[in-house]
Amino acid sequence: MGMAHRVYLAGPDVFLANPQQAGELKKRLCATYGFEGVFPLDAELKTAGLDLREIGLRISAANEHLIQTCQLVIAQITPFRGPSADVGTAYEMGYARALGLPIYAYTNVEEDFLARTRDFVGATHARAGGAIEDTDGLELESFRLVDNLMLAGAIELSGGCLSSTATTPANRYTQLSAFEQCLRVAREAMRSPRS
Amino acid sequence: MGMAHRVYLAGPDVFLANPQQAGELKKRLCATYGFEGVFPLDAELKTAGLDLREIGLRISAANEHLIQTCQLVIAQITPFRGPSADVGTAYEMGYARALGLPIYAYTNVEEDFLARTRDFVGATHARAGGAIEDTDGLELESFRLVDNLMLAGAIELSGGCLSSTATTPANRYTQLSAFEQCLRVAREAMRSPRS
């Protein structure tokens, strides 16, 4: 490999108590596999004098710019405050997918999406056609995919891969074995490009 | 206006009991404002003989293709099974944003994101620096934006706009006044392009 491929590290890791440390751990693992990890907090922002709203928008623009400088994404899609992945991560997956980047993803929860959604919504009913809905009449996706079909599709159709493992609640967002598996597969893919 | 601009109608509307009807209502409103509405279920898919997983992936690919044929997006970001928007919608916003489309969005819940997240996670603590975290030690975003900063940034930075209204729980995903406000603003923007 020549210049190291840059990997955008999407995920709710930015919400951890020490996100810089979490980012450094991931970057070190990336380096082990010949990649350069790019963490959402890497952009140096000048925020002096800005209000909270403006700071949020600057971070958004900076993250989009960082994705544009990367050649692939590894997204943590461990369910976050609900049955699905963090929406910021989902957004970034869509952004990267439209740029043509391969989307690798991992989750530290192995329970399937339908089961997670059932747990979350509580009572469900079967519709006449067999579809399952919650008590608000909203359907539960039951395609046997890891999450919403757009996320699962991105991983599959972009040439990335999904890695999952189970862990304890305390390690839910920090466990890196499934992340490392993505790096392993991505390194193989870079060595023997498909096209 | 010459050929009608095509609007991709992103949102959890596809999970409603009668999504086709919900899509038709939105399309009729689009036509009133000179737009052609494009609903995620519009693609005609051949799914005979396919397993559930494969059907899900086909829908994903079809939706991405539909977005590519559109000139703008109006996304319903009403909170869905958690404090944030539906992840499929978030993904599609990111996808469209990377293609350079303006992202209009509406929500039928006016409570702010921090308040919604507090309600969802229950107990919170203040970190030493003043940030707020949940009992799992994960930070709550407090940028005074409508949702995760990537979603809010997409709306603001793409030249779209956000419209919000309050409604009853029964109309949470079907109320169309804020949707119509997006159409109104989008029509104005099309008549007097910024650049």
PDB file of C-alpha atoms in Angstrom, chain A residues 56-176:
ATOM      1  CA  GLY A  56     -23.123  22.877  16.291  1.00  0.00           C
ATOM      2  CA  LEU A  57     -23.411  23.917  12.650  1.00  0.00           C
ATOM      3  CA  ARG A  58     -19.629  24.400  12.366  1.00  0.00           C
ATOM      4  CA  ILE A  59     -19.059  20.879  13.698  1.00  0.00           C
ATOM      5  CA  SER A  60     -21.533  19.553  11.150  1.00  0.00           C
ATOM      6  CA  ALA A  61     -19.750  21.275   8.261  1.00  0.00           C
ATOM      7  CA  ALA A  62     -16.355  20.127   9.562  1.00  0.00           C
ATOM      8  CA  ASN A  63     -17.495  16.495   9.790  1.00  0.00           C
ATOM      9  CA  GLU A  64     -18.834  16.568   6.236  1.00  0.00           C
ATOM     10  CA  HIS A  65     -15.509  17.962   5.082  1.00  0.00           C
ATOM     11  CA  LEU A  66     -13.612  15.224   6.948  1.00  0.00           C
ATOM     12  CA  ILE A  67     -15.719  12.533   5.253  1.00  0.00           C
ATOM     13  CA  GLN A  68     -14.792  14.020   1.880  1.00  0.00           C
ATOM     14  CA  THR A  69     -11.116  13.459   2.695  1.00  0.00           C
ATOM     15  CA  CYS A  70     -11.604   9.754   3.488  1.00  0.00           C
ATOM     16  CA  GLN A  71     -11.600   6.627   1.330  1.00  0.00           C
ATOM     17  CA  LEU A  72     -13.844   4.479   3.539  1.00  0.00           C
ATOM     18  CA  VAL A  73     -16.049   4.607   6.634  1.00  0.00           C
ATOM     19  CA  ILE A  74     -16.236   2.349   9.659  1.00  0.00           C
ATOM     20  CA  ALA A  75     -19.460   3.180  11.474  1.00  0.00           C
ATOM     21  CA  GLN A  76     -20.444   2.062  14.936  1.00  0.00           C
ATOM     22  CA  ILE A  77     -24.150   1.205  14.621  1.00  0.00           C
ATOM     23  CA  THR A  78     -24.650  -0.161  18.138  1.00  0.00           C
ATOM     24  CA  PRO A  79     -28.234   0.870  19.037  1.00  0.00           C
ATOM     25  CA  PHE A  80     -28.261   4.312  20.623  1.00  0.00           C
ATOM     26  CA  ARG A  81     -31.195   5.710  22.641  1.00  0.00           C
ATOM     27  CA  GLY A  82     -33.700   3.504  20.885  1.00  0.00           C
ATOM     28  CA  PRO A  83     -33.690   0.348  18.752  1.00  0.00           C
ATOM     29  CA  SER A  84     -31.584   1.884  15.946  1.00  0.00           C
ATOM     30  CA  ALA A  85     -28.163   3.418  15.409  1.00  0.00           C
ATOM     31  CA  ASP A  86     -27.384   7.034  16.289  1.00  0.00           C
ATOM     32  CA  VAL A  87     -28.979   9.335  13.653  1.00  0.00           C
ATOM     33  CA  GLY A  88     -25.796  11.361  13.205  1.00  0.00           C
ATOM     34  CA  THR A  89     -24.007   8.142  12.284  1.00  0.00           C
ATOM     35  CA  ALA A  90     -26.845   7.156   9.930  1.00  0.00           C
ATOM     36  CA  TYR A  91     -26.591  10.573   8.268  1.00  0.00           C
ATOM     37  CA  GLU A  92     -22.849  10.194   7.790  1.00  0.00           C
ATOM     38  CA  MET A  93     -23.292   6.722   6.307  1.00  0.00           C
ATOM     39  CA  GLY A  94     -25.692   8.189   3.736  1.00  0.00           C
ATOM     40  CA  TYR A  95     -23.337  11.063   3.010  1.00  0.00           C
ATOM     41  CA  ALA A  96     -20.377   8.741   2.483  1.00  0.00           C
ATOM     42  CA  ARG A  97     -22.418   6.293   0.432  1.00  0.00           C
ATOM     43  CA  ALA A  98     -23.437   9.011  -2.045  1.00  0.00           C
ATOM     44  CA  LEU A  99     -19.727   9.867  -2.388  1.00  0.00           C
ATOM     45  CA  GLY A 100     -19.106   6.242  -3.369  1.00  0.00           C
ATOM     46  CA  LEU A 101     -17.197   5.187  -0.245  1.00  0.00           C
ATOM     47  CA  PRO A 102     -17.407   1.622   1.058  1.00  0.00           C
ATOM     48  CA  ILE A 103     -19.335   1.556   4.339  1.00  0.00           C
ATOM     49  CA  TYR A 104     -18.092  -0.870   6.970  1.00  0.00           C
ATOM     50  CA  ALA A 105     -20.146  -1.096  10.143  1.00  0.00           C
ATOM     51  CA  TYR A 106     -20.114  -2.860  13.471  1.00  0.00           C
ATOM     52  CA  THR A 107     -22.457  -3.303  16.383  1.00  0.00           C
ATOM     53  CA  ASN A 108     -21.884  -4.551  19.902  1.00  0.00           C
ATOM     54  CA  VAL A 109     -25.481  -5.760  20.197  1.00  0.00           C
ATOM     55  CA  GLU A 110     -26.296  -9.026  18.454  1.00  0.00           C
ATOM     56  CA  GLU A 111     -30.055  -9.131  19.056  1.00  0.00           C
ATOM     57  CA  ASP A 112     -31.824  -8.635  15.743  1.00  0.00           C
ATOM     58  CA  PHE A 113     -33.564  -5.431  14.708  1.00  0.00           C
ATOM     59  CA  LEU A 114     -37.124  -6.736  14.900  1.00  0.00           C
ATOM     60  CA  ALA A 115     -36.525  -8.119  18.400  1.00  0.00           C
ATOM     61  CA  ARG A 116     -34.945  -4.842  19.512  1.00  0.00           C
ATOM     62  CA  THR A 117     -37.838  -2.840  18.110  1.00  0.00           C
ATOM     63  CA  ARG A 118     -40.380  -5.155  19.768  1.00  0.00           C
ATOM     64  CA  ASP A 119     -38.619  -4.684  23.097  1.00  0.00           C
ATOM     65  CA  PHE A 120     -38.669  -0.950  22.600  1.00  0.00           C
ATOM     66  CA  VAL A 121     -42.285  -0.440  21.536  1.00  0.00           C
ATOM     67  CA  GLY A 122     -43.791  -2.996  23.900  1.00  0.00           C
ATOM     68  CA  ALA A 123     -47.092  -4.322  22.585  1.00  0.00           C
ATOM     69  CA  THR A 124     -47.416  -5.135  18.881  1.00  0.00           C
ATOM     70  CA  HIS A 125     -50.278  -6.289  16.617  1.00  0.00           C
ATOM     71  CA  ALA A 126     -50.351  -8.221  13.358  1.00  0.00           C
ATOM     72  CA  ARG A 127     -51.906  -6.360  10.415  1.00  0.00           C
ATOM     73  CA  ALA A 128     -54.228  -8.145   7.988  1.00  0.00           C
ATOM     74  CA  GLY A 129     -51.367  -8.712   5.533  1.00  0.00           C
ATOM     75  CA  GLY A 130     -49.078 -10.129   8.230  1.00  0.00           C
ATOM     76  CA  ALA A 131     -47.017  -7.008   8.876  1.00  0.00           C
ATOM     77  CA  ILE A 132     -46.365  -6.138  12.521  1.00  0.00           C
ATOM     78  CA  GLU A 133     -47.318  -2.740  13.907  1.00  0.00           C
ATOM     79  CA  ASP A 134     -46.890  -0.963  17.242  1.00  0.00           C
ATOM     80  CA  THR A 135     -49.709   0.557  19.277  1.00  0.00           C
ATOM     81  CA  ASP A 136     -49.376   3.816  17.284  1.00  0.00           C
ATOM     82  CA  GLY A 137     -50.105   1.842  14.103  1.00  0.00           C
ATOM     83  CA  LEU A 138     -46.532   2.176  12.823  1.00  0.00           C
ATOM     84  CA  GLU A 139     -44.993  -0.827  11.139  1.00  0.00           C
ATOM     85  CA  LEU A 140     -41.958  -2.657  12.502  1.00  0.00           C
ATOM     86  CA  GLU A 141     -39.396  -3.528   9.823  1.00  0.00           C
ATOM     87  CA  SER A 142     -38.968  -7.277   9.576  1.00  0.00           C
ATOM     88  CA  PHE A 143     -36.485  -7.831   6.757  1.00  0.00           C
ATOM     89  CA  ARG A 144     -34.018  -9.704   8.975  1.00  0.00           C
ATOM     90  CA  LEU A 145     -31.481  -6.929   8.532  1.00  0.00           C
ATOM     91  CA  VAL A 146     -29.243  -5.382  11.187  1.00  0.00           C
ATOM     92  CA  ASP A 147     -31.180  -2.081  11.335  1.00  0.00           C
ATOM     93  CA  ASN A 148     -33.341   0.088   9.050  1.00  0.00           C
ATOM     94  CA  LEU A 149     -32.987  -1.204   5.490  1.00  0.00           C
ATOM     95  CA  MET A 150     -31.237   1.961   4.257  1.00  0.00           C
ATOM     96  CA  LEU A 151     -28.377   1.351   6.701  1.00  0.00           C
ATOM     97  CA  ALA A 152     -28.177  -2.355   5.951  1.00  0.00           C
ATOM     98  CA  GLY A 153     -28.331  -1.612   2.229  1.00  0.00           C
ATOM     99  CA  ALA A 154     -25.489   0.887   2.443  1.00  0.00           C
ATOM    100  CA  ILE A 155     -23.196  -1.670   4.036  1.00  0.00           C
ATOM    101  CA  GLU A 156     -24.105  -4.419   1.590  1.00  0.00           C
ATOM    102  CA  LEU A 157     -24.341  -2.418  -1.625  1.00  0.00           C
ATOM    103  CA  SER A 158     -21.225  -0.307  -1.074  1.00  0.00           C
ATOM    104  CA  GLY A 159     -18.948  -3.328  -0.803  1.00  0.00           C
ATOM    105  CA  GLY A 160     -18.371  -2.901   2.930  1.00  0.00           C
ATOM    106  CA  CYS A 161     -19.161  -5.463   5.581  1.00  0.00           C
ATOM    107  CA  LEU A 162     -20.986  -5.811   8.866  1.00  0.00           C
ATOM    108  CA  SER A 163     -19.338  -7.179  11.985  1.00  0.00           C
ATOM    109  CA  SER A 164     -21.174  -7.827  15.231  1.00  0.00           C
ATOM    110  CA  THR A 165     -20.384  -9.130  18.670  1.00  0.00           C
ATOM    111  CA  ALA A 166     -22.092  -9.283  22.047  1.00  0.00           C
ATOM    112  CA  THR A 167     -20.706  -7.523  25.077  1.00  0.00           C
ATOM    113  CA  THR A 168     -21.654  -6.335  28.553  1.00  0.00           C
ATOM    114  CA  PRO A 169     -23.731  -3.140  28.947  1.00  0.00           C
ATOM    115  CA  ALA A 170     -20.693  -1.334  30.411  1.00  0.00           C
ATOM    116  CA  ASN A 171     -18.668  -1.991  27.246  1.00  0.00           C
ATOM    117  CA  ARG A 172     -21.501  -1.454  24.799  1.00  0.00           C
ATOM    118  CA  TYR A 173     -20.011   1.600  23.084  1.00  0.00           C
ATOM    119  CA  THR A 174     -16.315   0.969  23.754  1.00  0.00           C
ATOM    120  CA  GLN A 175     -15.773  -2.708  22.880  1.00  0.00           C
ATOM    121  CA  LEU A 176     -13.502  -2.777  19.820  1.00  0.00           C
TER     122      LEU A 176
END
